[in-house]
Short mmCIF file of N, CA and C in Angstrom, two decimals:
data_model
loop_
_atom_site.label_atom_id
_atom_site.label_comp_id
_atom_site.label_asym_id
_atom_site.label_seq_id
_atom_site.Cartn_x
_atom_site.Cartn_y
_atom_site.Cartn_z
N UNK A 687 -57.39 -51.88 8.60
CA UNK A 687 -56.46 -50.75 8.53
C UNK A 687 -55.38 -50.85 9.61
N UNK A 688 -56.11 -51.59 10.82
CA UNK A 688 -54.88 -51.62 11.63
C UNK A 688 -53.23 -52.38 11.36
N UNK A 689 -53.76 -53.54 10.58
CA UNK A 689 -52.95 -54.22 10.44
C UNK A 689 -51.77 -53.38 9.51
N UNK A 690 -52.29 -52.58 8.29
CA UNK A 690 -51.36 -52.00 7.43
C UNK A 690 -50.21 -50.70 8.69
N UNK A 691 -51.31 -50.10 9.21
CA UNK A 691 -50.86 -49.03 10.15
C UNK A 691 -49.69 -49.56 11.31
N UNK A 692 -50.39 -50.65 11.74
CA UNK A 692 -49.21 -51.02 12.47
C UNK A 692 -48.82 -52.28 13.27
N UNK A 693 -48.50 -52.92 11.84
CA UNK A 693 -47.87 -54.08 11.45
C UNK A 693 -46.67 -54.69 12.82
N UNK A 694 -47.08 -56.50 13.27
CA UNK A 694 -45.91 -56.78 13.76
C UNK A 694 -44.80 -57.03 13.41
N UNK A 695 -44.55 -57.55 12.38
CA UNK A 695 -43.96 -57.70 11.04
C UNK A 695 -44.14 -57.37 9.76
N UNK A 696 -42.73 -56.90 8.98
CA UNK A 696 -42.84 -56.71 7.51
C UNK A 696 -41.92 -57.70 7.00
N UNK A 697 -42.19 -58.36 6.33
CA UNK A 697 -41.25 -59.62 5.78
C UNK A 697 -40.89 -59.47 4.33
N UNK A 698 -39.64 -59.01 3.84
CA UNK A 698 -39.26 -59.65 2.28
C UNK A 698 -40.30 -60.56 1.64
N UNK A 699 -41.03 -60.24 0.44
CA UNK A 699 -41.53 -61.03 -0.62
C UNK A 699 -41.13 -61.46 -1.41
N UNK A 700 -41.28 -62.30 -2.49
CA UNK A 700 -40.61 -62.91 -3.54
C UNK A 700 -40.83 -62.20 -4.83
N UNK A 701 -42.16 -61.24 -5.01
CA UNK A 701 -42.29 -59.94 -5.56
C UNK A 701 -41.82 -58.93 -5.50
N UNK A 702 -41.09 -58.26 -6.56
CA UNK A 702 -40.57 -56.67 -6.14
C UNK A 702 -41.46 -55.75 -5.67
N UNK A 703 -41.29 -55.04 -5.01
CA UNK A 703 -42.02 -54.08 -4.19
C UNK A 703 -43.28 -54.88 -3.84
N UNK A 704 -42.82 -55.83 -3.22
CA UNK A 704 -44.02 -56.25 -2.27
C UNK A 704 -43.40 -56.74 -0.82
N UNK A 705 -44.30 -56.98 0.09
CA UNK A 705 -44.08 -57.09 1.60
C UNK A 705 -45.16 -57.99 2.04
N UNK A 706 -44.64 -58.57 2.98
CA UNK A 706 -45.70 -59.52 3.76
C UNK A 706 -45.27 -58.81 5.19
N UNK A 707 -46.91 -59.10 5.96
CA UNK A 707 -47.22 -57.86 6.93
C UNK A 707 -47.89 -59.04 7.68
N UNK A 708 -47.33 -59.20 8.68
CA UNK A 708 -48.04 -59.89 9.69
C UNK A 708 -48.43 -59.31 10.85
N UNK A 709 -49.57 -59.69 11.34
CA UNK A 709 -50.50 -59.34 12.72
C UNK A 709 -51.00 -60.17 13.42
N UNK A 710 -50.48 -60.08 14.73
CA UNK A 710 -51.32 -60.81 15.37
C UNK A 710 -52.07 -59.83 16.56
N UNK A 711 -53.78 -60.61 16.59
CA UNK A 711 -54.38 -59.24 17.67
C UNK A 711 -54.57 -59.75 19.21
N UNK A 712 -54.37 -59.20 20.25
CA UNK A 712 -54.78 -59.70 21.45
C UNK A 712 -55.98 -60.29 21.69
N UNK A 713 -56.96 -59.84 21.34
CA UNK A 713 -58.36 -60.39 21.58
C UNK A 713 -57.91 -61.80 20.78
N UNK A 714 -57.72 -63.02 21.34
CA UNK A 714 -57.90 -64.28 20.99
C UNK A 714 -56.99 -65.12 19.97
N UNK A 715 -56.12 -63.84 20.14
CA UNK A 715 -54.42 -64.71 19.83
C UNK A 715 -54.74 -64.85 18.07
N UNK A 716 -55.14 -64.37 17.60
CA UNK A 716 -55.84 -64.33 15.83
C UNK A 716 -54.66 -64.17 14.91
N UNK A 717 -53.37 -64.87 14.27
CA UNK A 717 -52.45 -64.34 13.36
C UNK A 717 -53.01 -63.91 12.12
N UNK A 718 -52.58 -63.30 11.32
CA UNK A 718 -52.96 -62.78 9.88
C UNK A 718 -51.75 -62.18 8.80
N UNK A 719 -52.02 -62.57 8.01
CA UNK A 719 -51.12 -62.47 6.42
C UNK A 719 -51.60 -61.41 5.74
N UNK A 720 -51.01 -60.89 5.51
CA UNK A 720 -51.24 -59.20 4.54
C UNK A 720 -50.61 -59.26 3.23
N UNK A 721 -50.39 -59.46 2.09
CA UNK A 721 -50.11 -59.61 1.46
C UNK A 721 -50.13 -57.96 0.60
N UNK A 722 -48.93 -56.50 0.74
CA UNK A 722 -49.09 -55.18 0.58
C UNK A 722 -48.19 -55.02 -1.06
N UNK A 723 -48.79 -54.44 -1.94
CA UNK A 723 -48.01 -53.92 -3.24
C UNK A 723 -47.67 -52.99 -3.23
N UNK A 724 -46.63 -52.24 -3.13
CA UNK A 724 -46.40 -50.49 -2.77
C UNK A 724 -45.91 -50.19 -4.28
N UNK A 725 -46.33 -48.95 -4.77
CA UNK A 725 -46.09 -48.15 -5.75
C UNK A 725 -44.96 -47.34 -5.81
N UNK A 726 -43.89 -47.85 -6.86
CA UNK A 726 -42.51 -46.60 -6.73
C UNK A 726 -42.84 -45.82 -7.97
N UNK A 727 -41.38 -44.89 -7.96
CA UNK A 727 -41.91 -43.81 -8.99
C UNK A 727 -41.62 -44.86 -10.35
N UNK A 728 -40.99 -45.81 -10.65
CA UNK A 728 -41.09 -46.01 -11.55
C UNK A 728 -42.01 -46.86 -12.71
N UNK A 729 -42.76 -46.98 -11.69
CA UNK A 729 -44.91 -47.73 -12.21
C UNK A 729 -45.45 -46.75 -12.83
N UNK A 730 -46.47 -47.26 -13.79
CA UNK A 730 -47.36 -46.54 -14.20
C UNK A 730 -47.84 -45.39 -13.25
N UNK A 731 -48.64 -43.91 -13.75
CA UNK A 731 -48.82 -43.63 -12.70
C UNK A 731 -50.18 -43.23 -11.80
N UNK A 732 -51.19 -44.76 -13.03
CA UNK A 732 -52.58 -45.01 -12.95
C UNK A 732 -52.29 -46.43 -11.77
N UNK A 733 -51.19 -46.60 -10.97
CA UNK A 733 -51.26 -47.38 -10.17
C UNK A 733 -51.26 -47.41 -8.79
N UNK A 734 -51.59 -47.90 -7.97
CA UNK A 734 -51.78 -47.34 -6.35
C UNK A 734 -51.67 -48.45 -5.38
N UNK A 735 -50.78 -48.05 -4.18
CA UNK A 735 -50.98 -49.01 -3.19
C UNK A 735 -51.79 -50.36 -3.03
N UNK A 736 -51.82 -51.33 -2.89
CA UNK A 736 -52.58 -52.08 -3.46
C UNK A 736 -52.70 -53.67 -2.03
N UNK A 737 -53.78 -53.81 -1.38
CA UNK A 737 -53.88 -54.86 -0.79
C UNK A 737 -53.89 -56.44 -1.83
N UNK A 738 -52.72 -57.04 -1.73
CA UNK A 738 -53.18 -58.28 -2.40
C UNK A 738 -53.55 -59.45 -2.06
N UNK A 739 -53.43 -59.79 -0.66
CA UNK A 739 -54.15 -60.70 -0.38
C UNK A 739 -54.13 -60.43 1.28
N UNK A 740 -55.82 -60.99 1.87
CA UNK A 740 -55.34 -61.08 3.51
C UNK A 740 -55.98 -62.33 3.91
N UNK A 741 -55.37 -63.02 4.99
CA UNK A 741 -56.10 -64.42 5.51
C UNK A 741 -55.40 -64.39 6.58
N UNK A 742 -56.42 -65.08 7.46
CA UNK A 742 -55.90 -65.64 8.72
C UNK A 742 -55.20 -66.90 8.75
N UNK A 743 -53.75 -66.86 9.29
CA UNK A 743 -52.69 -67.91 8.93
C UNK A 743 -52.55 -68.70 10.44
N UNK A 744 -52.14 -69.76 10.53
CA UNK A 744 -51.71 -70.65 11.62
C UNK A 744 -50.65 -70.20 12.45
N UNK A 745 -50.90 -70.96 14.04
CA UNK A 745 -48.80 -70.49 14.44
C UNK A 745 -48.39 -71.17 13.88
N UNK A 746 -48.37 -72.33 12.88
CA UNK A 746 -47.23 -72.87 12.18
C UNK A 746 -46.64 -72.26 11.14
N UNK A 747 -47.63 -71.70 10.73
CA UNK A 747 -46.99 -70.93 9.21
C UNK A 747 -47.02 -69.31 9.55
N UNK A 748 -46.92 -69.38 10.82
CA UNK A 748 -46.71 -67.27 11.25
C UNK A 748 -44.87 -67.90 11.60
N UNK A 749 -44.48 -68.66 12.42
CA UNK A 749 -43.46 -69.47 12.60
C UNK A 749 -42.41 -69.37 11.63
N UNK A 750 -42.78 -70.02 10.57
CA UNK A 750 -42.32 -70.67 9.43
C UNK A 750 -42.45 -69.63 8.37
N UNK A 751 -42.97 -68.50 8.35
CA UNK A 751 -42.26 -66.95 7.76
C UNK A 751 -41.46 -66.26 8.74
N UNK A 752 -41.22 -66.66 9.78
CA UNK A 752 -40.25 -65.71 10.34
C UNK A 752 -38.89 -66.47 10.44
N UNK A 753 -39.16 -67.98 10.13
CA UNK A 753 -37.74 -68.32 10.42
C UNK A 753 -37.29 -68.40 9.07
N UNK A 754 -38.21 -68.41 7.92
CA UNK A 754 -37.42 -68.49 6.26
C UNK A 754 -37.13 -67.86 5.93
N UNK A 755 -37.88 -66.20 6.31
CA UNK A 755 -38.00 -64.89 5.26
C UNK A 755 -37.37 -63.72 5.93
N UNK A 756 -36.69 -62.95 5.47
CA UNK A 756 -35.61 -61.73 5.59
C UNK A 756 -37.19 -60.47 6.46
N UNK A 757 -36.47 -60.54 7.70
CA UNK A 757 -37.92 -59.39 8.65
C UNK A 757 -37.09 -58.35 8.25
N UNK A 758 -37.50 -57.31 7.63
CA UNK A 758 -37.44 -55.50 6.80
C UNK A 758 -38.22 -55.06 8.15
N UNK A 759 -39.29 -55.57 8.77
CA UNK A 759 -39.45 -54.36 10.07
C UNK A 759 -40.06 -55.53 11.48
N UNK A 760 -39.74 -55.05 12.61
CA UNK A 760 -40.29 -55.83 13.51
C UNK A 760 -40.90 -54.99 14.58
N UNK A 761 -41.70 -54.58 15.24
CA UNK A 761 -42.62 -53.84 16.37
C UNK A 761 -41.84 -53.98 17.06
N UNK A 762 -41.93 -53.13 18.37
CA UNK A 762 -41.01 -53.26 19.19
C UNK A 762 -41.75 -52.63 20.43
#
């Protein structure tokens, strides 16, 4: 939950209304990929927020989404 709550990054997806949410946690330097589906009004309306994928990602490829992909939010 933390990661959705409060994300170091939100990155442009290649899906509409989707976001990539990156975290990284202090305890042991751990990056992670969030993969978030958000619901607009114009979805069904049997559909809901939706986690689609999470994994723990490399610094090469935490790197290599921030230098390809359009950052929509950054922590500060």
């Amino acid at each position: 939950s933390e990661i959705v709550a409060e994300p170091d990054f939100i990155i442009e997806a290649n899906k509409p209304n989707t976001a990539l949410i990156l975290k990284s946690f202090n305890d042991g330097n751990e990056p992670f990929k969030t993969i978030l589906r958000l619901v607009t009004s114009s979805d069904n309306k049997v559909f809901k927020n939706s986690i689609i994928t999470f994994m723990k990602i490399n610094n090469k490829e935490w790197d290599r989404l921030l230098r390809n992909k359009k950052i929509l939010y950054k922590s500060e």
